[in-house]
Short mmCIF file of C-alpha atoms in Angstrom, two decimals:
data_model
loop_
_atom_site.label_atom_id
_atom_site.label_comp_id
_atom_site.label_asym_id
_atom_site.label_seq_id
_atom_site.Cartn_x
_atom_site.Cartn_y
_atom_site.Cartn_z
CA MET A 1 -25.30 62.30 31.37
CA ALA A 2 -24.47 61.16 35.24
CA VAL A 3 -27.22 58.78 35.26
CA TRP A 4 -27.08 57.56 31.43
CA ASP A 5 -23.25 57.10 32.75
CA LYS A 6 -24.64 54.75 34.98
CA LYS A 7 -26.66 52.79 33.16
CA ILE A 8 -23.72 52.26 30.83
CA LEU A 9 -21.80 51.06 33.43
CA TRP A 10 -24.42 48.54 34.67
CA SER A 11 -25.18 47.35 31.19
CA PHE A 12 -21.31 46.43 30.84
CA MET A 13 -21.09 44.82 34.18
CA PHE A 14 -24.40 42.63 33.44
CA LEU A 15 -22.63 41.95 29.79
CA LEU A 16 -19.16 41.33 31.66
CA GLU A 17 -21.54 38.83 34.16
CA GLY A 18 -22.64 36.83 30.92
CA VAL A 19 -19.83 36.17 29.16
CA LEU A 20 -17.92 35.31 32.31
CA GLY A 21 -20.64 33.04 33.82
CA GLN A 22 -21.81 31.10 30.73
CA SER A 23 -19.76 27.96 30.41
CA VAL A 24 -19.65 24.49 29.85
CA ASP A 25 -17.91 22.16 32.05
CA TYR A 26 -16.40 19.01 29.89
CA PRO A 27 -15.03 16.10 31.36
CA ASP A 28 -11.22 14.87 30.45
CA PRO A 29 -10.87 12.54 27.09
CA VAL A 30 -13.13 9.67 27.58
CA CYS A 31 -11.50 5.53 26.07
CA ALA A 32 -14.85 3.69 25.58
CA VAL A 33 -14.62 -0.07 25.22
CA LYS A 34 -16.64 -1.43 22.43
CA GLY A 35 -20.15 -2.69 23.62
CA SER A 36 -19.59 -0.76 26.88
CA THR A 37 -21.47 2.24 28.56
CA VAL A 38 -20.19 5.30 28.64
CA THR A 39 -21.31 8.35 30.72
CA LEU A 40 -20.07 11.62 29.92
CA PRO A 41 -20.26 14.12 33.28
CA CYS A 42 -21.03 17.62 31.97
CA THR A 43 -22.12 21.00 34.14
CA PHE A 44 -22.88 24.22 32.44
CA THR A 45 -23.46 27.81 33.42
CA PRO A 46 -26.81 29.36 31.27
CA LEU A 47 -27.04 33.60 31.59
CA LYS A 48 -29.67 34.24 33.79
CA SER A 49 -30.46 37.69 32.23
CA PHE A 50 -29.57 40.75 29.88
CA ILE A 51 -29.98 44.07 29.79
CA GLN A 52 -32.56 44.99 26.69
CA GLY A 53 -33.56 48.84 26.70
CA GLY A 54 -31.84 50.07 29.69
CA ARG A 55 -33.84 47.30 31.73
CA ASP A 56 -32.68 43.90 32.71
CA VAL A 57 -34.20 41.07 31.02
CA SER A 58 -34.26 37.47 32.46
CA LEU A 59 -33.39 34.30 30.45
CA LYS A 60 -34.76 30.60 30.70
CA THR A 61 -32.83 27.81 29.05
CA ILE A 62 -35.66 26.24 27.00
CA ARG A 63 -33.42 23.45 24.64
CA VAL A 64 -30.43 21.45 25.40
CA ARG A 65 -28.54 19.61 22.51
CA TRP A 66 -25.65 17.25 21.92
CA CYS A 67 -23.84 16.86 18.54
CA GLN A 68 -20.85 15.44 17.29
CA ASN A 69 -17.73 17.15 15.26
CA HIS A 70 -19.71 20.46 15.18
CA LEU A 71 -18.48 23.72 16.35
CA ILE A 72 -21.84 25.37 17.23
CA CYS A 73 -24.32 22.64 17.16
CA GLN A 74 -27.07 24.69 16.09
CA GLY A 75 -30.14 25.07 13.35
CA SER A 76 -29.91 21.34 10.79
CA THR A 77 -26.87 20.13 12.23
CA PRO A 78 -27.64 16.37 13.31
CA SER A 79 -27.96 15.84 16.89
CA VAL A 80 -27.15 12.79 18.98
CA TYR A 81 -30.03 14.15 21.25
CA ASP A 82 -32.19 17.30 21.14
CA SER A 83 -34.61 18.24 24.02
CA ARG A 84 -37.23 19.09 21.43
CA SER A 85 -36.64 15.70 19.36
CA GLU A 86 -38.59 12.85 19.71
CA THR A 87 -36.57 10.16 17.37
CA ASN A 88 -33.15 10.24 19.55
CA SER A 89 -31.07 7.55 19.46
CA PRO A 90 -32.49 5.31 22.43
CA ARG A 91 -28.44 4.44 23.01
CA TYR A 92 -27.83 7.95 24.11
CA LYS A 93 -29.76 9.12 27.20
CA TYR A 94 -29.59 12.40 28.81
CA LEU A 95 -29.13 12.31 32.53
CA GLY A 96 -29.01 16.16 33.03
CA ASP A 97 -31.59 18.86 33.05
CA LYS A 98 -31.79 22.60 32.11
CA LYS A 99 -30.87 24.20 34.91
CA GLY A 100 -26.82 23.07 34.79
CA ASN A 101 -26.57 19.50 34.62
CA CYS A 102 -25.62 18.47 30.91
CA THR A 103 -24.54 15.00 31.96
CA LEU A 104 -24.84 12.55 28.31
CA GLN A 105 -24.79 8.97 28.77
CA ILE A 106 -23.60 6.64 25.72
CA THR A 107 -24.89 2.57 26.57
CA ASP A 108 -23.77 -0.16 23.92
CA VAL A 109 -20.91 2.07 22.27
CA GLN A 110 -20.09 1.12 18.94
CA GLU A 111 -17.57 2.79 16.22
CA GLU A 112 -19.40 5.28 15.11
CA ASP A 113 -19.59 7.14 18.31
CA GLN A 114 -15.72 7.77 18.38
CA ALA A 115 -16.08 11.40 18.07
CA THR A 116 -15.92 14.87 19.74
CA LEU A 117 -18.76 15.85 21.33
CA ARG A 118 -20.52 19.28 22.11
CA PHE A 119 -22.95 20.69 24.07
CA ARG A 120 -25.19 23.43 23.53
CA MET A 121 -27.77 25.28 25.56
CA GLU A 122 -30.76 27.57 24.31
CA ALA A 123 -32.71 30.25 25.57
CA ASN A 124 -35.86 31.67 25.41
CA ASN A 125 -34.13 34.57 24.04
CA LYS A 126 -30.69 34.35 21.47
CA GLU A 127 -28.74 36.43 23.55
CA GLY A 128 -28.66 33.54 26.10
CA HIS A 129 -27.91 30.95 23.16
CA PHE A 130 -24.07 29.06 24.13
CA THR A 131 -22.10 26.46 22.73
CA GLY A 132 -19.22 24.71 24.67
CA GLN A 133 -16.83 24.49 21.60
CA SER A 134 -14.09 22.37 23.51
CA GLY A 135 -16.08 19.69 23.48
CA VAL A 136 -15.22 16.03 24.86
CA SER A 137 -13.15 13.20 22.85
CA VAL A 138 -14.64 9.85 22.61
CA THR A 139 -12.40 7.16 21.52
CA VAL A 140 -13.91 3.81 20.80
CA VAL A 141 -11.45 0.77 21.30
CA ASP A 142 -12.20 -2.93 20.56
CA ALA A 143 -13.22 -5.47 23.12
CA THR A 144 -10.30 -5.88 25.50
CA GLN A 145 -9.34 -8.05 28.54
CA MET A 146 -10.39 -6.44 31.58
CA ARG A 147 -8.25 -6.52 34.63
CA ILE A 148 -9.05 -6.54 38.30
CA LYS A 149 -7.24 -4.56 40.76
CA SER A 150 -7.76 -4.62 44.51
CA SER A 151 -7.78 -1.91 47.13
CA SER A 152 -5.66 -3.91 49.26
CA GLY A 153 -2.54 -4.33 46.56
CA ASP A 154 -0.35 -6.58 47.32
CA ARG A 155 -1.39 -6.81 50.99
CA GLU A 156 -2.87 -9.91 52.53
CA VAL A 157 -6.16 -9.24 53.83
CA ARG A 158 -7.32 -10.68 56.99
CA GLU A 159 -11.46 -11.42 58.54
CA ALA A 160 -13.54 -8.65 59.57
CA GLU A 161 -11.64 -6.15 57.05
CA THR A 162 -13.45 -4.85 53.76
CA VAL A 163 -11.96 -4.77 50.16
CA THR A 164 -12.91 -3.27 46.98
CA LEU A 165 -12.27 -4.83 43.84
CA TYR A 166 -12.06 -2.62 40.56
CA CYS A 167 -12.78 -4.40 36.85
CA THR A 168 -10.48 -1.58 34.36
CA ALA A 169 -9.21 -1.80 30.73
CA ASP A 170 -6.41 -0.19 29.15
CA CYS A 171 -8.19 2.69 28.39
CA THR A 172 -10.06 4.99 31.00
CA VAL A 173 -13.34 3.83 31.31
CA HIS A 174 -16.43 5.15 33.01
CA GLN A 175 -19.19 3.26 34.48
CA LEU A 176 -19.56 0.04 33.20
CA GLU A 177 -21.98 -1.93 33.38
CA VAL A 178 -20.18 -5.00 34.01
CA THR A 179 -20.74 -8.47 35.48
CA TRP A 180 -18.67 -10.39 38.52
CA SER A 181 -18.56 -13.90 39.18
CA ARG A 182 -16.75 -15.99 42.04
CA ASP A 183 -15.40 -19.66 41.09
CA GLY A 184 -17.54 -19.37 38.12
CA HIS A 185 -20.53 -18.54 39.44
CA ALA A 186 -22.22 -15.25 38.86
CA LEU A 187 -22.93 -12.87 41.67
CA LEU A 188 -25.75 -10.05 41.88
CA LYS A 189 -23.50 -7.22 42.17
CA SER A 190 -22.70 -5.29 39.32
CA GLY A 191 -20.64 -2.13 38.43
CA PRO A 192 -17.18 -1.29 38.08
CA ALA A 193 -16.51 -1.63 41.55
CA LEU A 194 -17.27 -4.38 43.86
CA TRP A 195 -17.13 -3.91 47.31
CA LEU A 196 -16.71 -6.89 50.13
CA GLY A 197 -16.80 -6.70 53.28
CA PRO A 198 -16.53 -7.51 56.24
CA LEU A 199 -14.61 -10.46 55.12
CA THR A 200 -14.97 -14.21 55.89
CA ALA A 201 -13.61 -16.95 54.65
CA GLU A 202 -16.60 -17.47 52.79
CA HIS A 203 -15.11 -14.60 50.38
CA SER A 204 -11.72 -16.51 49.45
CA GLY A 205 -11.94 -17.75 45.86
CA ASN A 206 -11.56 -16.69 42.17
CA TYR A 207 -13.09 -13.55 40.87
CA THR A 208 -13.64 -12.56 37.22
CA CYS A 209 -15.63 -9.93 35.90
CA GLY A 210 -16.16 -8.86 32.07
CA LEU A 211 -18.49 -6.53 30.07
CA LYS A 212 -22.27 -7.58 30.05
CA THR A 213 -22.65 -7.16 26.66
CA ASN A 214 -19.24 -8.57 25.48
CA VAL A 215 -18.31 -11.91 26.35
CA GLY A 216 -14.47 -11.50 24.71
CA THR A 217 -13.89 -8.87 27.88
CA LEU A 218 -14.02 -11.49 30.57
CA SER A 219 -10.86 -11.02 32.71
CA LEU A 220 -7.95 -13.09 33.77
CA PRO A 221 -9.29 -14.62 37.16
CA TYR A 222 -8.12 -12.54 40.51
CA SER A 223 -7.83 -14.89 43.62
CA LEU A 224 -8.47 -13.25 47.10
CA GLN A 225 -7.51 -15.25 50.13
CA VAL A 226 -8.93 -14.10 53.33
CA GLU A 227 -6.86 -15.03 56.00
CA ALA A 228 -8.23 -15.95 59.55
CA GLU A 229 -7.22 -13.82 62.02
CA GLU A 230 -6.84 -16.72 64.67
CA GLU A 231 -4.07 -18.29 62.38
CA ALA A 232 -2.63 -14.69 61.85
CA ASP A 233 -1.86 -14.17 65.45
CA GLY A 234 -0.64 -17.86 65.99
CA GLY A 235 1.83 -17.36 63.49
CA PHE A 236 2.65 -14.23 64.42
CA LEU A 237 3.03 -15.97 67.79
CA SER A 238 4.64 -19.05 66.68
CA LEU A 239 7.65 -16.47 65.47
CA ILE A 240 8.10 -15.25 68.79
CA VAL A 241 8.42 -18.27 70.66
CA GLY A 242 10.98 -19.58 67.83
CA VAL A 243 12.86 -16.46 68.19
CA ALA A 244 13.06 -16.94 71.88
CA PHE A 245 13.78 -20.56 71.79
CA GLY A 246 16.80 -19.78 69.26
CA VAL A 247 18.03 -17.13 71.98
CA LEU A 248 17.81 -19.25 74.82
CA LEU A 249 19.27 -22.05 72.97
CA ALA A 250 22.07 -20.14 71.71
CA LEU A 251 22.91 -18.77 75.72
CA PHE A 252 22.47 -22.83 76.70
CA THR A 253 25.02 -23.96 74.01
CA LEU A 254 27.41 -20.74 75.38
CA ILE A 255 27.22 -21.52 78.88
CA MET A 256 28.14 -25.59 78.05
CA VAL A 257 31.37 -24.56 76.15
CA LEU A 258 32.60 -22.13 78.58
CA CYS A 259 31.72 -25.05 81.76
CA ILE A 260 33.48 -27.66 79.39
CA VAL A 261 36.58 -25.35 78.75
CA LYS A 262 37.32 -24.71 82.12
CA ARG A 263 36.75 -28.04 82.95
CA ARG A 264 39.30 -28.82 80.81
CA ARG A 265 41.75 -26.61 81.95
CA ALA A 266 41.07 -27.62 85.36
CA ALA A 267 41.72 -30.98 84.80
CA ASP A 268 45.45 -30.02 82.60
CA LYS A 269 45.96 -28.23 85.70
CA ASP A 270 45.92 -30.77 88.02
CA ARG A 271 47.41 -33.48 85.79
CA ALA A 272 50.30 -31.48 85.56
CA ALA A 273 51.02 -30.90 89.23
CA VAL A 274 51.01 -34.67 89.60
CA GLY A 275 53.29 -35.43 86.76
CA GLY A 276 55.54 -33.10 88.18
CA GLU A 277 55.42 -34.52 91.28
CA VAL A 278 55.83 -38.00 90.55
CA GLU A 279 58.83 -37.36 88.25
CA HIS A 280 60.91 -35.91 91.15
CA LYS A 281 60.24 -38.35 93.04
CA LEU A 282 60.92 -41.42 91.03
CA PRO A 283 64.39 -42.47 90.38
CA ASP A 284 65.87 -42.11 87.31
CA ASN A 285 66.53 -45.63 86.88
CA ILE A 286 64.79 -48.87 88.00
CA TYR A 287 66.18 -51.98 87.62
CA ASN A 288 66.81 -55.57 88.76
CA ASN A 289 70.61 -55.87 90.39
CA ILE A 290 71.10 -59.80 89.77
CA LEU A 291 74.55 -60.29 91.27
CA LEU A 292 76.60 -63.84 91.53
CA PRO A 293 79.63 -64.93 93.81
CA ALA A 294 81.59 -66.58 91.33
CA GLU A 295 81.10 -62.94 89.26
CA GLN A 296 82.34 -61.09 92.72
CA GLU A 297 85.43 -63.32 93.32
CA GLY A 298 86.54 -63.10 89.77
CA GLY A 299 86.03 -66.78 89.02
CA GLY A 300 85.80 -68.23 85.70
CA ARG A 301 83.58 -71.65 86.03
CA LYS A 302 81.11 -71.45 83.76
CA GLN A 303 79.35 -74.80 84.45
CA GLU A 304 78.53 -72.71 88.31
CA THR A 305 77.56 -70.07 86.70
CA SER A 306 75.25 -71.53 84.31
CA GLN A 307 73.58 -73.48 87.57
CA ALA A 308 73.48 -70.41 89.32
CA VAL A 309 71.96 -68.77 86.39
CA GLU A 310 69.31 -71.67 86.32
CA GLU A 311 68.84 -70.85 89.73
CA VAL A 312 67.77 -67.26 89.36
CA SER A 313 64.64 -66.20 91.03
CA TYR A 314 62.53 -63.86 88.56
CA VAL A 315 60.59 -61.40 90.84
CA SER A 316 57.07 -59.62 89.82
CA VAL A 317 57.66 -55.71 90.12
CA GLN A 318 54.12 -54.28 90.10
CA PHE A 319 53.98 -50.25 90.18
CA LYS A 320 51.38 -48.35 91.50
CA HIS A 321 49.76 -44.78 91.23
CA ARG A 322 49.24 -43.46 94.60
CA SER A 323 46.55 -40.49 95.45
CA ARG A 324 48.80 -37.53 95.95
CA THR A 325 47.53 -37.53 99.57
CA ARG A 326 50.04 -40.22 100.37
CA PRO A 327 53.63 -39.11 98.88
CA THR A 328 55.39 -41.33 101.18
CA GLU A 329 54.07 -44.57 99.89
CA GLU A 330 54.88 -43.37 96.28
CA ALA A 331 58.31 -42.45 97.21
CA GLU A 332 59.14 -46.32 98.66
CA ASP A 333 57.33 -48.00 95.93
CA ALA A 334 58.97 -45.84 93.52
CA SER A 335 62.37 -47.67 93.56
CA ILE A 336 62.38 -51.85 94.25
CA TYR A 337 65.71 -53.60 94.18
CA SER A 338 65.63 -57.33 94.08
CA SER A 339 68.29 -59.15 94.89
CA VAL A 340 69.10 -62.76 93.88
CA ALA A 341 71.96 -65.19 95.74
CA SER A 342 73.36 -68.40 94.57
CA THR A 343 73.00 -71.10 97.12
CA GLY A 344 76.11 -73.47 95.54
#
């Protein structure tokens, strides 16, 4: 009894292992541009063996198939690819094997390719047959304008660096058959990604990409400008020199302003000191005293007075500013008296 229990247990474990281990791993839903090439990466895990009559029977995958819009993909169900068929569509190419790789490639995608595709494996015993029912959904869109994106983003690129340009569309595409050109000249490189480097000035230009089989997908030009390393360093150095010059100019201007203010204050102080001393020593009134003898005696002879007036001599008085080192002379020159007397 114990022996049979052990066999039952082992059979259950092998059965459980087969159920849990047998699977198909599909990619995410795919959006394909009409006329492009799409690769559907796929992996599968086949059943290695099963228990029959109390013994372990090994299994081997002998047939693989891809079908459209069918849950089981068996019997007479139409297949887009069948490893046993010799009339498969040339647009469907099986890139996998019968061990674990079930990758399928579709070239020159057309509207009829829009469907849910499922993979089925068949072994040398029906116990090993399995279909991955989740499948992969393929959506086909009309030709759309491609776009170029750079791995550097909006950052400027310099010499000796590397950059990758990506040719993309509005929908998610896989391995596109694209062509690249620079300034209208075709490049030998192809594929959705264009790697450039180490960069030189010759890499600068306008790049475009498009599907090889559809001219209407040509992208808008992407301008790639490679900045010379010397120019970049020179620009940075010029910026530093400019900032330093601006700071020095500001300091020089500030020093000059302070010096001018200081000198003006000193001059105003000296001027105030000199002016105060002169005002203190100068008499309040500077005048010419002209005395006539007749007026002193109280006489009233107008004729003599007129004659005396005509004989008046005029004296020119000139004031001179002296330096502060000769205060005595300034005091003497401050008051000048002129006396004119009549000779009659």
